[in-house]
mmCIF file of C-alpha atoms in Angstrom:
data_model
loop_
_atom_site.group_PDB
_atom_site.id
_atom_site.type_symbol
_atom_site.label_atom_id
_atom_site.label_comp_id
_atom_site.label_asym_id
_atom_site.label_seq_id
_atom_site.Cartn_x
_atom_site.Cartn_y
_atom_site.Cartn_z
ATOM 1 C CA MET A 73 94.879 172.062 152.206
ATOM 2 C CA ILE A 74 98.600 172.002 151.469
ATOM 3 C CA ILE A 75 100.802 169.373 153.097
ATOM 4 C CA ARG A 76 104.587 169.043 153.150
ATOM 5 C CA VAL A 77 105.966 165.552 152.620
ATOM 6 C CA THR A 78 109.299 164.168 153.840
ATOM 7 C CA ASN A 79 110.599 160.647 154.317
ATOM 8 C CA GLU A 80 109.921 160.837 158.048
ATOM 9 C CA ILE A 81 106.998 163.219 158.524
ATOM 10 C CA ILE A 82 103.839 164.492 156.827
ATOM 11 C CA TYR A 83 103.331 168.125 157.864
ATOM 12 C CA LEU A 84 99.655 169.102 157.948
ATOM 13 C CA SER A 85 100.381 172.622 159.161
ATOM 14 C CA SER A 86 103.228 174.457 160.843
ATOM 15 C CA HIS A 87 102.050 172.957 164.168
ATOM 16 C CA GLU A 88 100.637 169.544 163.205
ATOM 17 C CA SER A 89 102.461 166.561 161.770
ATOM 18 C CA ILE A 90 102.170 162.797 161.590
ATOM 19 C CA PRO A 91 105.098 160.403 161.105
ATOM 20 C CA THR A 92 105.128 158.578 157.758
ATOM 21 C CA GLU A 93 105.099 155.281 159.661
ATOM 22 C CA LYS A 94 101.516 156.180 160.664
ATOM 23 C CA THR A 95 100.394 156.386 157.022
ATOM 24 C CA ASN A 96 99.555 153.841 154.365
ATOM 25 C CA LEU A 97 102.666 154.823 152.379
ATOM 26 C CA PRO A 98 104.934 151.746 152.139
ATOM 27 C CA MET A 99 108.064 153.642 153.168
ATOM 28 C CA GLU A 100 110.153 150.470 153.141
ATOM 29 C CA HIS A 101 109.647 150.432 149.345
ATOM 30 C CA LEU A 102 110.024 154.110 148.452
ATOM 31 C CA HIS A 103 112.226 157.087 149.227
ATOM 32 C CA PHE A 104 111.414 160.744 148.521
ATOM 33 C CA ARG A 105 113.966 163.180 147.090
ATOM 34 C CA THR A 106 115.835 164.942 149.870
ATOM 35 C CA ARG A 107 118.399 167.246 148.318
ATOM 36 C CA LEU A 108 119.096 170.505 150.142
ATOM 37 C CA GLY A 109 116.484 173.170 149.503
ATOM 38 C CA TYR A 110 114.065 170.734 147.856
ATOM 39 C CA GLU A 111 110.685 170.501 149.538
ATOM 40 C CA ILE A 112 107.635 168.500 148.503
ATOM 41 C CA PHE A 113 104.241 170.170 148.816
ATOM 42 C CA TRP A 114 100.971 168.534 147.751
ATOM 43 C CA LYS A 115 97.515 170.075 147.535
ATOM 44 C CA CYS A 116 94.992 167.696 149.105
ATOM 45 C CA LYS A 117 91.341 167.347 149.915
ATOM 46 C CA SER A 118 90.905 166.048 153.451
ATOM 47 C CA LYS A 119 88.277 164.100 155.307
ATOM 48 C CA ILE A 120 88.460 163.059 158.963
ATOM 49 C CA GLU A 121 86.977 159.831 160.254
ATOM 50 C CA LEU A 122 86.568 160.816 163.914
ATOM 51 C CA ASN A 123 85.555 157.399 165.212
ATOM 52 C CA THR A 124 88.669 155.678 163.794
ATOM 53 C CA LYS A 125 90.998 158.710 164.005
ATOM 54 C CA VAL A 126 91.917 158.428 160.337
ATOM 55 C CA LEU A 127 92.672 161.444 158.171
ATOM 56 C CA ILE A 128 91.933 160.587 154.539
ATOM 57 C CA LEU A 129 93.895 162.661 152.036
ATOM 58 C CA ASP A 130 93.144 162.806 148.336
ATOM 59 C CA VAL A 131 96.032 164.433 146.460
ATOM 60 C CA LEU A 132 94.570 166.922 143.998
ATOM 61 C CA ASP A 133 97.832 168.447 142.773
ATOM 62 C CA PHE A 134 101.361 167.093 143.199
ATOM 63 C CA SER A 135 102.920 170.419 142.176
ATOM 64 C CA PRO A 136 100.767 173.337 143.323
ATOM 65 C CA VAL A 137 101.901 176.643 141.857
ATOM 66 C CA ASN A 138 104.127 178.608 144.256
ATOM 67 C CA ALA A 139 103.680 175.955 146.944
ATOM 68 C CA ALA A 140 106.953 176.920 148.617
ATOM 69 C CA ASN A 141 105.493 180.387 149.224
ATOM 70 C CA ILE A 142 102.246 179.088 150.691
ATOM 71 C CA HIS A 143 101.977 179.574 154.411
ATOM 72 C CA TYR A 144 100.432 176.278 155.395
ATOM 73 C CA ALA A 145 99.891 177.256 159.031
ATOM 74 C CA GLN A 146 96.201 177.477 158.188
ATOM 75 C CA GLY A 147 96.173 173.729 157.618
ATOM 76 C CA LEU A 148 94.454 171.084 159.635
ATOM 77 C CA TYR A 149 94.621 171.012 163.423
ATOM 78 C CA LEU A 150 94.203 167.748 165.266
ATOM 79 C CA ASN A 151 94.830 169.335 168.675
ATOM 80 C CA GLY A 152 98.155 167.538 169.003
ATOM 81 C CA ASN A 153 96.391 164.184 169.030
ATOM 82 C CA SER A 154 99.060 161.693 168.016
ATOM 83 C CA GLY A 155 96.481 158.912 167.776
ATOM 84 C CA TYR A 156 95.627 159.876 164.189
ATOM 85 C CA THR A 157 96.842 158.054 161.104
ATOM 86 C CA ILE A 158 96.850 159.213 157.493
ATOM 87 C CA TYR A 159 95.322 157.219 154.698
ATOM 88 C CA PHE A 160 96.268 158.506 151.245
ATOM 89 C CA ASP A 161 93.556 157.813 148.712
ATOM 90 C CA LYS A 162 94.845 156.160 145.543
ATOM 91 C CA LEU A 163 97.761 158.141 144.103
ATOM 92 C CA ASP A 164 98.508 158.925 140.476
ATOM 93 C CA TRP A 165 101.794 157.278 139.461
ATOM 94 C CA SER A 166 102.801 160.066 137.055
ATOM 95 C CA GLY A 167 102.432 162.598 139.875
ATOM 96 C CA LEU A 168 104.168 160.521 142.544
ATOM 97 C CA GLU A 169 107.109 159.141 140.565
ATOM 98 C CA LYS A 170 108.853 162.485 140.023
ATOM 99 C CA PHE A 171 109.309 162.875 143.806
ATOM 100 C CA LEU A 172 110.959 159.489 144.328
ATOM 101 C CA THR A 173 114.659 158.684 144.229
ATOM 102 C CA CYS A 174 114.169 154.945 144.609
ATOM 103 C CA TYR A 175 111.191 152.616 144.792
ATOM 104 C CA ARG A 176 109.835 149.134 144.122
ATOM 105 C CA LYS A 177 106.843 149.851 141.912
ATOM 106 C CA ASP A 178 105.376 146.362 142.328
ATOM 107 C CA SER A 179 105.217 147.019 146.096
ATOM 108 C CA LEU A 180 103.320 150.279 145.594
ATOM 109 C CA SER A 181 100.246 148.761 143.961
ATOM 110 C CA THR A 182 98.111 149.189 147.099
ATOM 111 C CA ILE A 183 98.488 152.984 147.002
ATOM 112 C CA LEU A 184 98.321 153.587 143.233
ATOM 113 C CA LYS A 185 95.300 154.233 141.062
ATOM 114 C CA GLU A 186 94.042 151.219 139.110
ATOM 115 C CA GLU A 187 95.116 152.387 135.656
ATOM 116 C CA VAL A 188 98.813 152.225 136.580
ATOM 117 C CA LYS A 189 98.659 148.816 138.211
ATOM 118 C CA LYS A 190 97.925 147.060 134.905
#
């Protein structure tokens, strides 16, 4: 699935979104690029934990080819259920860093893959 990432919202499809405050991203310690016309799309593998209402996303590609042209309306539908949260599996620092304008790397250790924490 392709998601669109902003500082305020994670778009799962053209009809489904979850605020970044309902994710495990430490938004108080990072800020995504926001210049006009710049959009962030990530290709992810998803898994839903129905009993806890957690959507687990594993980012497979931080820069999918022609992502801006991908119609992501075929993405995930949670039936408008705002009770869901997003848990991003451990992220690759080299993929994430290029989308950030400011950050505190030491505060991101909980979301980064082990090899970059060292």
